[in-house]
PDB file of C-alpha atoms in Angstrom:
ATOM      1  CA  UNK A1117      77.473 138.450  87.236  1.00 49.00           C
ATOM      2  CA  UNK A1118      75.454 140.665  90.542  1.00 64.00           C
ATOM      3  CA  UNK A1119      78.469 140.155  92.661  1.00 72.00           C
ATOM      4  CA  UNK A1120      80.998 141.574  89.218  1.00 75.00           C
ATOM      5  CA  UNK A1121      79.275 144.386  88.962  1.00 87.00           C
ATOM      6  CA  UNK A1122      79.574 144.883  93.322  1.00 91.00           C
ATOM      7  CA  UNK A1123      83.807 145.225  92.974  1.00 92.00           C
ATOM      8  CA  UNK A1124      83.005 146.900  89.481  1.00 91.00           C
ATOM      9  CA  UNK A1125      83.494 150.718  90.651  1.00 92.00           C
ATOM     10  CA  UNK A1126      86.652 149.803  93.354  1.00 93.00           C
ATOM     11  CA  UNK A1127      88.576 148.364  90.228  1.00 91.00           C
ATOM     12  CA  UNK A1128      88.284 151.333  88.416  1.00 92.00           C
ATOM     13  CA  UNK A1129      89.259 153.754  91.067  1.00 93.00           C
ATOM     14  CA  UNK A1130      92.091 151.686  91.737  1.00 93.00           C
ATOM     15  CA  UNK A1131      93.042 152.176  88.543  1.00 92.00           C
ATOM     16  CA  UNK A1132      93.424 156.180  88.791  1.00 87.00           C
ATOM     17  CA  UNK A1133      97.223 156.146  90.863  1.00 80.00           C
ATOM     18  CA  UNK A1134      99.207 153.985  88.872  1.00 87.00           C
ATOM     19  CA  UNK A1135     100.375 151.300  90.132  1.00 92.00           C
ATOM     20  CA  UNK A1136     101.584 150.512  94.165  1.00 95.00           C
ATOM     21  CA  UNK A1137     105.368 149.089  94.743  1.00 96.00           C
ATOM     22  CA  UNK A1138     104.009 146.003  96.194  1.00 96.00           C
ATOM     23  CA  UNK A1139     106.836 143.132  98.265  1.00 97.00           C
ATOM     24  CA  UNK A1140     105.311 140.038  97.320  1.00 96.00           C
ATOM     25  CA  UNK A1141     106.924 136.924 100.186  1.00 96.00           C
ATOM     26  CA  UNK A1142     108.068 134.003  98.736  1.00 96.00           C
ATOM     27  CA  UNK A1143     105.768 133.708  95.538  1.00 95.00           C
ATOM     28  CA  UNK A1144     106.557 129.993  94.233  1.00 94.00           C
ATOM     29  CA  UNK A1145     103.441 128.598  93.366  1.00 91.00           C
ATOM     30  CA  UNK A1146     101.617 129.142  89.948  1.00 91.00           C
ATOM     31  CA  UNK A1147      98.329 130.583  92.414  1.00 88.00           C
ATOM     32  CA  UNK A1148     100.392 133.312  94.887  1.00 89.00           C
ATOM     33  CA  UNK A1149     102.798 134.265  91.302  1.00 92.00           C
ATOM     34  CA  UNK A1150     100.239 133.706  88.963  1.00 90.00           C
ATOM     35  CA  UNK A1151      98.301 136.646  90.969  1.00 89.00           C
ATOM     36  CA  UNK A1152     100.957 139.160  91.287  1.00 91.00           C
ATOM     37  CA  UNK A1153     101.016 139.212  87.934  1.00 92.00           C
ATOM     38  CA  UNK A1154      97.767 139.077  86.437  1.00 90.00           C
ATOM     39  CA  UNK A1155      97.551 142.528  89.538  1.00 91.00           C
ATOM     40  CA  UNK A1156     100.490 143.747  87.467  1.00 92.00           C
ATOM     41  CA  UNK A1157      98.741 143.407  83.864  1.00 91.00           C
ATOM     42  CA  UNK A1158      95.429 144.726  85.163  1.00 91.00           C
ATOM     43  CA  UNK A1159      97.041 148.139  87.006  1.00 93.00           C
ATOM     44  CA  UNK A1160      97.262 147.825  90.294  1.00 94.00           C
ATOM     45  CA  UNK A1161     100.387 146.701  92.085  1.00 94.00           C
ATOM     46  CA  UNK A1162     104.346 146.585  90.636  1.00 95.00           C
ATOM     47  CA  UNK A1163     105.574 143.146  92.042  1.00 95.00           C
ATOM     48  CA  UNK A1164     109.019 143.222  93.774  1.00 97.00           C
ATOM     49  CA  UNK A1165     109.499 139.402  94.142  1.00 97.00           C
ATOM     50  CA  UNK A1166     111.012 138.665  97.165  1.00 97.00           C
ATOM     51  CA  UNK A1167     112.312 135.238  97.614  1.00 96.00           C
ATOM     52  CA  UNK A1168     114.643 131.784  95.871  1.00 97.00           C
ATOM     53  CA  UNK A1169     115.459 134.198  92.197  1.00 95.00           C
ATOM     54  CA  UNK A1170     116.256 131.312  90.367  1.00 95.00           C
ATOM     55  CA  UNK A1171     113.559 129.451  91.581  1.00 96.00           C
ATOM     56  CA  UNK A1172     110.753 132.057  90.535  1.00 95.00           C
ATOM     57  CA  UNK A1173     112.613 132.369  87.185  1.00 94.00           C
ATOM     58  CA  UNK A1174     111.846 128.300  86.802  1.00 94.00           C
ATOM     59  CA  UNK A1175     108.326 129.492  87.636  1.00 95.00           C
ATOM     60  CA  UNK A1176     107.725 132.102  85.713  1.00 94.00           C
ATOM     61  CA  UNK A1177     109.399 130.000  82.968  1.00 93.00           C
ATOM     62  CA  UNK A1178     106.725 127.905  83.024  1.00 93.00           C
ATOM     63  CA  UNK A1179     103.754 129.557  83.184  1.00 92.00           C
ATOM     64  CA  UNK A1180     105.041 131.259  80.408  1.00 91.00           C
ATOM     65  CA  UNK A1181     105.577 134.614  81.853  1.00 87.00           C
ATOM     66  CA  UNK A1182     108.126 137.109  80.804  1.00 82.00           C
ATOM     67  CA  UNK A1183     110.717 137.699  83.641  1.00 75.00           C
ATOM     68  CA  UNK A1184     111.734 140.893  82.210  1.00 78.00           C
ATOM     69  CA  UNK A1185     110.856 144.010  84.099  1.00 82.00           C
ATOM     70  CA  UNK A1186     109.402 141.984  87.316  1.00 92.00           C
ATOM     71  CA  UNK A1187     111.800 143.356  90.216  1.00 94.00           C
ATOM     72  CA  UNK A1188     113.209 140.320  91.648  1.00 95.00           C
ATOM     73  CA  UNK A1189     115.017 140.830  95.813  1.00 96.00           C
ATOM     74  CA  UNK A1190     117.261 136.825  95.830  1.00 96.00           C
ATOM     75  CA  UNK A1191     116.941 135.397  99.230  1.00 96.00           C
ATOM     76  CA  UNK A1192     118.484 132.152  99.986  1.00 95.00           C
ATOM     77  CA  UNK A1193     115.411 129.340 100.188  1.00 93.00           C
ATOM     78  CA  UNK A1194     114.020 130.224 103.634  1.00 94.00           C
ATOM     79  CA  UNK A1195     110.300 131.253 104.351  1.00 94.00           C
ATOM     80  CA  UNK A1196     110.177 132.978 107.007  1.00 94.00           C
ATOM     81  CA  UNK A1197     113.744 134.843 105.294  1.00 96.00           C
ATOM     82  CA  UNK A1198     111.334 136.023 103.178  1.00 96.00           C
ATOM     83  CA  UNK A1199     108.520 137.109 104.940  1.00 95.00           C
ATOM     84  CA  UNK A1200     111.688 139.490 106.749  1.00 95.00           C
ATOM     85  CA  UNK A1201     113.064 140.982 103.359  1.00 96.00           C
ATOM     86  CA  UNK A1202     109.095 141.941 102.628  1.00 96.00           C
ATOM     87  CA  UNK A1203     108.181 143.384 105.309  1.00 95.00           C
ATOM     88  CA  UNK A1204     111.774 145.620 105.235  1.00 95.00           C
ATOM     89  CA  UNK A1205     111.143 147.127 102.422  1.00 96.00           C
ATOM     90  CA  UNK A1206     107.808 147.936 103.564  1.00 94.00           C
ATOM     91  CA  UNK A1207     108.985 149.315 106.618  1.00 93.00           C
ATOM     92  CA  UNK A1208     111.517 151.044 104.689  1.00 94.00           C
ATOM     93  CA  UNK A1209     109.200 152.572 101.972  1.00 93.00           C
ATOM     94  CA  UNK A1210     111.355 150.553  99.271  1.00 95.00           C
ATOM     95  CA  UNK A1211     107.010 149.141  99.035  1.00 95.00           C
ATOM     96  CA  UNK A1212     103.524 150.099  99.910  1.00 95.00           C
ATOM     97  CA  UNK A1213     102.112 147.578 100.143  1.00 95.00           C
ATOM     98  CA  UNK A1214     102.715 143.286 101.715  1.00 96.00           C
ATOM     99  CA  UNK A1215     101.471 140.454  99.862  1.00 95.00           C
ATOM    100  CA  UNK A1216     101.585 136.741 100.834  1.00 94.00           C
ATOM    101  CA  UNK A1217     103.106 134.343  98.294  1.00 92.00           C
ATOM    102  CA  UNK A1218     103.114 130.554  98.717  1.00 91.00           C
ATOM    103  CA  UNK A1219     104.541 130.259 102.548  1.00 91.00           C
ATOM    104  CA  UNK A1220     103.094 129.593 105.903  1.00 90.00           C
ATOM    105  CA  UNK A1221     100.350 131.563 106.640  1.00 89.00           C
ATOM    106  CA  UNK A1222     102.525 131.967 110.890  1.00 90.00           C
ATOM    107  CA  UNK A1223     105.666 132.410 109.595  1.00 92.00           C
ATOM    108  CA  UNK A1224     104.659 135.740 107.280  1.00 93.00           C
ATOM    109  CA  UNK A1225     101.449 137.248 109.883  1.00 92.00           C
ATOM    110  CA  UNK A1226     104.867 136.861 112.129  1.00 93.00           C
ATOM    111  CA  UNK A1227     107.464 138.936 110.281  1.00 94.00           C
ATOM    112  CA  UNK A1228     105.510 141.061 109.998  1.00 93.00           C
ATOM    113  CA  UNK A1229     103.751 141.585 113.697  1.00 91.00           C
ATOM    114  CA  UNK A1230     106.889 141.720 115.265  1.00 88.00           C
ATOM    115  CA  UNK A1231     107.942 144.464 116.634  1.00 83.00           C
ATOM    116  CA  UNK A1232     111.583 145.035 114.749  1.00 83.00           C
ATOM    117  CA  UNK A1233     109.427 144.781 111.354  1.00 83.00           C
ATOM    118  CA  UNK A1234     108.065 148.152 112.076  1.00 89.00           C
ATOM    119  CA  UNK A1235     104.949 147.640 110.713  1.00 92.00           C
ATOM    120  CA  UNK A1236     102.838 147.317 114.181  1.00 91.00           C
ATOM    121  CA  UNK A1237     100.621 150.282 114.658  1.00 91.00           C
ATOM    122  CA  UNK A1238      98.391 151.278 117.812  1.00 91.00           C
ATOM    123  CA  UNK A1239      95.552 149.326 117.076  1.00 92.00           C
ATOM    124  CA  UNK A1240      94.732 146.000 117.002  1.00 95.00           C
ATOM    125  CA  UNK A1241      95.769 144.349 113.682  1.00 95.00           C
ATOM    126  CA  UNK A1242      91.953 142.231 111.887  1.00 96.00           C
ATOM    127  CA  UNK A1243      90.984 141.403 109.021  1.00 96.00           C
ATOM    128  CA  UNK A1244      87.973 141.878 106.880  1.00 97.00           C
ATOM    129  CA  UNK A1245      86.808 140.468 103.942  1.00 96.00           C
ATOM    130  CA  UNK A1246      85.191 142.312 101.150  1.00 96.00           C
ATOM    131  CA  UNK A1247      81.551 140.358 100.181  1.00 95.00           C
ATOM    132  CA  UNK A1248      79.499 140.049  97.187  1.00 95.00           C
ATOM    133  CA  UNK A1249      76.476 138.178  97.971  1.00 94.00           C
ATOM    134  CA  UNK A1250      73.078 138.757  94.581  1.00 91.00           C
ATOM    135  CA  UNK A1251      70.747 138.884  97.643  1.00 91.00           C
ATOM    136  CA  UNK A1252      72.973 141.831  98.683  1.00 94.00           C
ATOM    137  CA  UNK A1253      72.610 145.632  97.453  1.00 93.00           C
ATOM    138  CA  UNK A1254      76.511 146.117  98.164  1.00 95.00           C
ATOM    139  CA  UNK A1255      79.482 144.929  99.201  1.00 96.00           C
ATOM    140  CA  UNK A1256      79.060 144.715 102.691  1.00 97.00           C
ATOM    141  CA  UNK A1257      82.912 143.552 104.966  1.00 98.00           C
ATOM    142  CA  UNK A1258      82.715 140.635 106.768  1.00 98.00           C
ATOM    143  CA  UNK A1259      85.638 141.008 110.500  1.00 96.00           C
ATOM    144  CA  UNK A1260      86.860 139.414 112.292  1.00 96.00           C
ATOM    145  CA  UNK A1261      87.260 136.053 110.797  1.00 94.00           C
ATOM    146  CA  UNK A1262      90.903 134.933 109.468  1.00 91.00           C
ATOM    147  CA  UNK A1263      93.347 136.915 112.626  1.00 93.00           C
ATOM    148  CA  UNK A1264      91.454 137.763 116.456  1.00 95.00           C
ATOM    149  CA  UNK A1265      89.860 134.302 117.766  1.00 96.00           C
ATOM    150  CA  UNK A1266      88.409 135.814 120.460  1.00 97.00           C
ATOM    151  CA  UNK A1267      88.767 138.736 121.068  1.00 97.00           C
ATOM    152  CA  UNK A1268      88.115 141.710 124.034  1.00 97.00           C
ATOM    153  CA  UNK A1269      86.183 144.600 123.905  1.00 98.00           C
ATOM    154  CA  UNK A1270      88.857 146.784 123.845  1.00 97.00           C
ATOM    155  CA  UNK A1271      90.531 144.687 120.642  1.00 98.00           C
ATOM    156  CA  UNK A1272      86.745 144.556 119.023  1.00 98.00           C
ATOM    157  CA  UNK A1273      86.518 148.503 119.473  1.00 98.00           C
ATOM    158  CA  UNK A1274      89.929 148.407 117.161  1.00 98.00           C
ATOM    159  CA  UNK A1275      88.614 145.547 115.140  1.00 98.00           C
ATOM    160  CA  UNK A1276      85.603 147.684 114.353  1.00 98.00           C
ATOM    161  CA  UNK A1277      87.663 151.487 114.204  1.00 98.00           C
ATOM    162  CA  UNK A1278      89.468 149.523 111.221  1.00 97.00           C
ATOM    163  CA  UNK A1279      86.658 148.484 109.376  1.00 98.00           C
ATOM    164  CA  UNK A1280      85.189 151.293 109.775  1.00 98.00           C
ATOM    165  CA  UNK A1281      88.099 153.685 108.039  1.00 97.00           C
ATOM    166  CA  UNK A1282      88.495 150.426 105.059  1.00 97.00           C
ATOM    167  CA  UNK A1283      84.732 151.694 104.041  1.00 97.00           C
ATOM    168  CA  UNK A1284      85.413 154.944 104.036  1.00 97.00           C
ATOM    169  CA  UNK A1285      88.585 154.058 101.840  1.00 95.00           C
ATOM    170  CA  UNK A1286      85.853 152.666  99.832  1.00 96.00           C
ATOM    171  CA  UNK A1287      83.598 155.686  99.616  1.00 95.00           C
ATOM    172  CA  UNK A1288      81.131 154.800 101.834  1.00 97.00           C
ATOM    173  CA  UNK A1289      81.108 158.126 103.328  1.00 95.00           C
ATOM    174  CA  UNK A1290      79.379 157.111 106.929  1.00 97.00           C
ATOM    175  CA  UNK A1291      79.735 153.372 107.424  1.00 98.00           C
ATOM    176  CA  UNK A1292      77.094 151.744 109.104  1.00 98.00           C
ATOM    177  CA  UNK A1293      78.293 148.424 111.807  1.00 98.00           C
ATOM    178  CA  UNK A1294      76.414 145.862 112.573  1.00 98.00           C
ATOM    179  CA  UNK A1295      77.003 143.724 116.094  1.00 98.00           C
ATOM    180  CA  UNK A1296      76.582 140.813 115.001  1.00 98.00           C
ATOM    181  CA  UNK A1297      75.255 137.861 117.948  1.00 97.00           C
ATOM    182  CA  UNK A1298      73.046 135.175 118.043  1.00 95.00           C
ATOM    183  CA  UNK A1299      70.021 137.513 119.649  1.00 94.00           C
ATOM    184  CA  UNK A1300      69.032 141.158 118.732  1.00 94.00           C
ATOM    185  CA  UNK A1301      68.229 141.124 123.284  1.00 94.00           C
ATOM    186  CA  UNK A1302      70.987 142.276 126.058  1.00 95.00           C
ATOM    187  CA  UNK A1303      71.723 138.905 127.900  1.00 96.00           C
ATOM    188  CA  UNK A1304      73.819 139.307 130.738  1.00 95.00           C
ATOM    189  CA  UNK A1305      74.046 135.111 130.022  1.00 96.00           C
ATOM    190  CA  UNK A1306      75.282 135.717 126.559  1.00 97.00           C
ATOM    191  CA  UNK A1307      78.916 138.342 126.955  1.00 96.00           C
ATOM    192  CA  UNK A1308      78.793 138.842 122.772  1.00 97.00           C
ATOM    193  CA  UNK A1309      75.979 140.809 123.361  1.00 97.00           C
ATOM    194  CA  UNK A1310      76.962 143.318 126.661  1.00 98.00           C
ATOM    195  CA  UNK A1311      79.833 143.805 124.182  1.00 98.00           C
ATOM    196  CA  UNK A1312      77.633 144.715 121.246  1.00 97.00           C
ATOM    197  CA  UNK A1313      75.637 147.533 123.783  1.00 97.00           C
ATOM    198  CA  UNK A1314      79.273 148.248 125.131  1.00 98.00           C
ATOM    199  CA  UNK A1315      80.593 149.587 121.634  1.00 98.00           C
ATOM    200  CA  UNK A1316      76.970 150.582 120.384  1.00 97.00           C
ATOM    201  CA  UNK A1317      77.294 153.746 122.822  1.00 97.00           C
ATOM    202  CA  UNK A1318      81.781 154.171 122.565  1.00 97.00           C
ATOM    203  CA  UNK A1319      80.559 155.399 118.688  1.00 97.00           C
ATOM    204  CA  UNK A1320      77.273 157.661 120.961  1.00 95.00           C
ATOM    205  CA  UNK A1321      80.776 158.902 122.679  1.00 96.00           C
ATOM    206  CA  UNK A1322      83.280 158.885 120.300  1.00 96.00           C
ATOM    207  CA  UNK A1323      85.605 156.271 121.150  1.00 97.00           C
ATOM    208  CA  UNK A1324      84.193 154.760 117.953  1.00 97.00           C
ATOM    209  CA  UNK A1325      84.696 156.857 114.902  1.00 97.00           C
ATOM    210  CA  UNK A1326      83.660 157.990 111.661  1.00 97.00           C
ATOM    211  CA  UNK A1327      80.728 154.675 111.545  1.00 97.00           C
ATOM    212  CA  UNK A1328      77.409 153.955 112.709  1.00 97.00           C
ATOM    213  CA  UNK A1329      77.321 151.502 115.708  1.00 98.00           C
ATOM    214  CA  UNK A1330      74.145 149.321 116.189  1.00 97.00           C
ATOM    215  CA  UNK A1331      73.982 145.951 117.955  1.00 93.00           C
ATOM    216  CA  UNK A1332      72.854 143.457 119.491  1.00 97.00           C
ATOM    217  CA  UNK A1333      71.675 142.152 116.345  1.00 97.00           C
ATOM    218  CA  UNK A1334      70.961 138.889 114.867  1.00 96.00           C
ATOM    219  CA  UNK A1335      72.431 138.225 110.861  1.00 97.00           C
ATOM    220  CA  UNK A1336      69.083 138.589 109.484  1.00 96.00           C
ATOM    221  CA  UNK A1337      67.791 142.477 111.233  1.00 94.00           C
ATOM    222  CA  UNK A1338      71.453 143.182 110.116  1.00 96.00           C
ATOM    223  CA  UNK A1339      70.594 142.368 106.733  1.00 96.00           C
ATOM    224  CA  UNK A1340      66.609 142.603 106.557  1.00 95.00           C
ATOM    225  CA  UNK A1341      64.805 144.846 107.123  1.00 94.00           C
ATOM    226  CA  UNK A1342      62.022 143.249 106.216  1.00 94.00           C
ATOM    227  CA  UNK A1343      63.158 141.218 109.931  1.00 94.00           C
ATOM    228  CA  UNK A1344      64.284 144.009 111.387  1.00 93.00           C
ATOM    229  CA  UNK A1345      60.450 145.505 111.265  1.00 93.00           C
ATOM    230  CA  UNK A1346      58.745 142.066 112.098  1.00 93.00           C
ATOM    231  CA  UNK A1347      60.564 142.258 115.024  1.00 92.00           C
ATOM    232  CA  UNK A1348      60.310 145.220 116.011  1.00 93.00           C
ATOM    233  CA  UNK A1349      63.606 147.425 115.940  1.00 93.00           C
ATOM    234  CA  UNK A1350      63.859 151.126 115.184  1.00 91.00           C
ATOM    235  CA  UNK A1351      67.506 151.264 114.044  1.00 94.00           C
ATOM    236  CA  UNK A1352      69.541 153.227 111.818  1.00 92.00           C
ATOM    237  CA  UNK A1353      72.063 150.474 110.437  1.00 96.00           C
ATOM    238  CA  UNK A1354      69.510 147.085 110.711  1.00 95.00           C
ATOM    239  CA  UNK A1355      68.384 145.896 107.560  1.00 95.00           C
ATOM    240  CA  UNK A1356      71.703 148.585 105.880  1.00 96.00           C
ATOM    241  CA  UNK A1357      74.535 147.094 107.437  1.00 98.00           C
ATOM    242  CA  UNK A1358      78.456 148.023 105.297  1.00 98.00           C
ATOM    243  CA  UNK A1359      80.283 145.967 108.370  1.00 98.00           C
ATOM    244  CA  UNK A1360      79.611 142.561 110.013  1.00 98.00           C
ATOM    245  CA  UNK A1361      81.282 142.222 112.716  1.00 98.00           C
ATOM    246  CA  UNK A1362      80.827 138.663 114.280  1.00 98.00           C
ATOM    247  CA  UNK A1363      81.970 138.040 118.520  1.00 97.00           C
ATOM    248  CA  UNK A1364      84.914 135.238 117.354  1.00 97.00           C
ATOM    249  CA  UNK A1365      86.827 134.107 114.546  1.00 97.00           C
ATOM    250  CA  UNK A1366      83.743 130.336 114.830  1.00 97.00           C
ATOM    251  CA  UNK A1367      81.408 132.540 113.618  1.00 97.00           C
ATOM    252  CA  UNK A1368      83.231 135.118 110.946  1.00 96.00           C
ATOM    253  CA  UNK A1369      84.621 131.973 109.511  1.00 95.00           C
ATOM    254  CA  UNK A1370      81.817 129.537 109.520  1.00 96.00           C
ATOM    255  CA  UNK A1371      80.027 132.282 108.182  1.00 96.00           C
ATOM    256  CA  UNK A1372      82.322 133.625 105.276  1.00 94.00           C
ATOM    257  CA  UNK A1373      82.379 130.061 104.120  1.00 93.00           C
ATOM    258  CA  UNK A1374      79.052 129.721 103.865  1.00 95.00           C
ATOM    259  CA  UNK A1375      78.471 132.926 101.665  1.00 94.00           C
ATOM    260  CA  UNK A1376      82.107 131.813  99.621  1.00 91.00           C
ATOM    261  CA  UNK A1377      80.433 128.466  98.870  1.00 91.00           C
ATOM    262  CA  UNK A1378      76.847 127.679  99.518  1.00 93.00           C
ATOM    263  CA  UNK A1379      75.634 131.792  98.538  1.00 91.00           C
ATOM    264  CA  UNK A1380      78.635 131.915  95.823  1.00 91.00           C
ATOM    265  CA  UNK A1381      79.757 135.099  97.254  1.00 92.00           C
ATOM    266  CA  UNK A1382      82.623 137.074  95.356  1.00 91.00           C
ATOM    267  CA  UNK A1383      84.983 138.166  98.259  1.00 91.00           C
ATOM    268  CA  UNK A1384      88.332 140.242  98.567  1.00 93.00           C
ATOM    269  CA  UNK A1385      90.924 139.763 101.851  1.00 93.00           C
ATOM    270  CA  UNK A1386      92.661 141.962 104.239  1.00 95.00           C
ATOM    271  CA  UNK A1387      94.479 142.758 107.084  1.00 95.00           C
ATOM    272  CA  UNK A1388      93.852 146.421 108.821  1.00 96.00           C
ATOM    273  CA  UNK A1389      95.921 148.012 111.849  1.00 94.00           C
ATOM    274  CA  UNK A1390      99.112 147.801 109.633  1.00 94.00           C
ATOM    275  CA  UNK A1391     101.405 151.208 108.154  1.00 93.00           C
ATOM    276  CA  UNK A1392     100.638 149.516 105.006  1.00 94.00           C
ATOM    277  CA  UNK A1393      97.908 146.691 104.320  1.00 94.00           C
ATOM    278  CA  UNK A1394      98.616 143.376 104.098  1.00 95.00           C
ATOM    279  CA  UNK A1395      97.511 141.044 101.381  1.00 94.00           C
ATOM    280  CA  UNK A1396      97.265 137.934 103.203  1.00 88.00           C
ATOM    281  CA  UNK A1397      96.035 135.367 100.822  1.00 77.00           C
ATOM    282  CA  UNK A1398      95.069 132.296 100.381  1.00 72.00           C
ATOM    283  CA  UNK A1399      95.660 128.621  98.563  1.00 66.00           C
ATOM    284  CA  UNK A1400      91.823 128.759  97.753  1.00 68.00           C
ATOM    285  CA  UNK A1401      90.605 132.062  97.216  1.00 72.00           C
ATOM    286  CA  UNK A1402      90.222 132.491  92.838  1.00 77.00           C
ATOM    287  CA  UNK A1403      93.037 134.699  90.941  1.00 77.00           C
ATOM    288  CA  UNK A1404      89.423 137.052  90.385  1.00 83.00           C
ATOM    289  CA  UNK A1405      89.308 137.142  94.556  1.00 84.00           C
ATOM    290  CA  UNK A1406      93.206 137.861  94.590  1.00 84.00           C
ATOM    291  CA  UNK A1407      92.957 140.765  92.405  1.00 85.00           C
ATOM    292  CA  UNK A1408      89.450 142.119  94.450  1.00 90.00           C
ATOM    293  CA  UNK A1409      92.157 141.770  96.984  1.00 92.00           C
ATOM    294  CA  UNK A1410      95.035 143.868  94.995  1.00 92.00           C
ATOM    295  CA  UNK A1411      91.766 147.017  94.134  1.00 93.00           C
ATOM    296  CA  UNK A1412      91.073 147.308  97.713  1.00 95.00           C
ATOM    297  CA  UNK A1413      94.492 147.765  98.762  1.00 95.00           C
ATOM    298  CA  UNK A1414      95.605 149.745  96.437  1.00 95.00           C
ATOM    299  CA  UNK A1415      92.277 152.085  97.447  1.00 95.00           C
ATOM    300  CA  UNK A1416      93.524 151.185 101.652  1.00 95.00           C
ATOM    301  CA  UNK A1417      96.715 152.433 101.264  1.00 94.00           C
ATOM    302  CA  UNK A1418      96.066 155.935  99.311  1.00 93.00           C
ATOM    303  CA  UNK A1419      94.015 156.603 102.190  1.00 92.00           C
ATOM    304  CA  UNK A1420      96.668 155.438 104.533  1.00 90.00           C
ATOM    305  CA  UNK A1421      98.931 158.367 102.451  1.00 87.00           C
ATOM    306  CA  UNK A1422      95.617 160.424 102.759  1.00 84.00           C
ATOM    307  CA  UNK A1423      96.204 159.947 106.533  1.00 80.00           C
ATOM    308  CA  UNK A1424     100.038 160.677 107.576  1.00 69.00           C
ATOM    309  CA  UNK A1425     100.296 164.189 105.164  1.00 60.00           C
TER     310      UNK A1425
END
């Protein structure tokens, strides 16, 4: 399929540097444990399985996977403790990435965002879906559909910067970010359009760096040059967006699910704004989506490491 070909270059690039140690918190369902094992077999990660060792070993046996060579950090059968232990491994440099297993998202993210975790940065934490749709010629990033409920202007600036940095790590030299609204016109009655216009000017003033930002843009003229031309929109971003920044989590979540369930989109997800990449997988994610997520996380981890040097 076309969408598989869009992810292929990233998967190939991620293989070039060897596996990255990844702390997997509480992988006690076939989907989460299987994804970690498959990503290891594919060459992306070296999983460190964090949780009750006996249960993990029993599940591996049920799945017909040999436990030999797989590192397990034994903890009591407690989701929150497993999450904190996994986060500590990432904080202490014993793991380069962090992956959610079968625990509740709230328990996992609480361990990530806690001050004692040492994983937070000065930026707002945000989430991205890297998406492939047959009707669009390239991968694009959708943000934020999973973490920030109703972001402020400054939070949107951080969300934009996080996404631009990831796009650059994925090989886009100068990412184009469209700030989505219900209209392409600035309307004082629609606060999202004011935020969009401010974000565009912030990019002009180098308050957001590394990419081109334009907004407000409606979805059609963000992804279709023809639609933008029909509206008379003169924009370097319109019709060729690499990143779609949504006004709030409701818009983002609906758009993600519509693209996935109606348009057959492929996706990979990642949490940004932390000191290491954080893989926030869902129980409904396909195995391919989980492995794609590992691939983009590896590329992001390398970019973070390069920035520190």
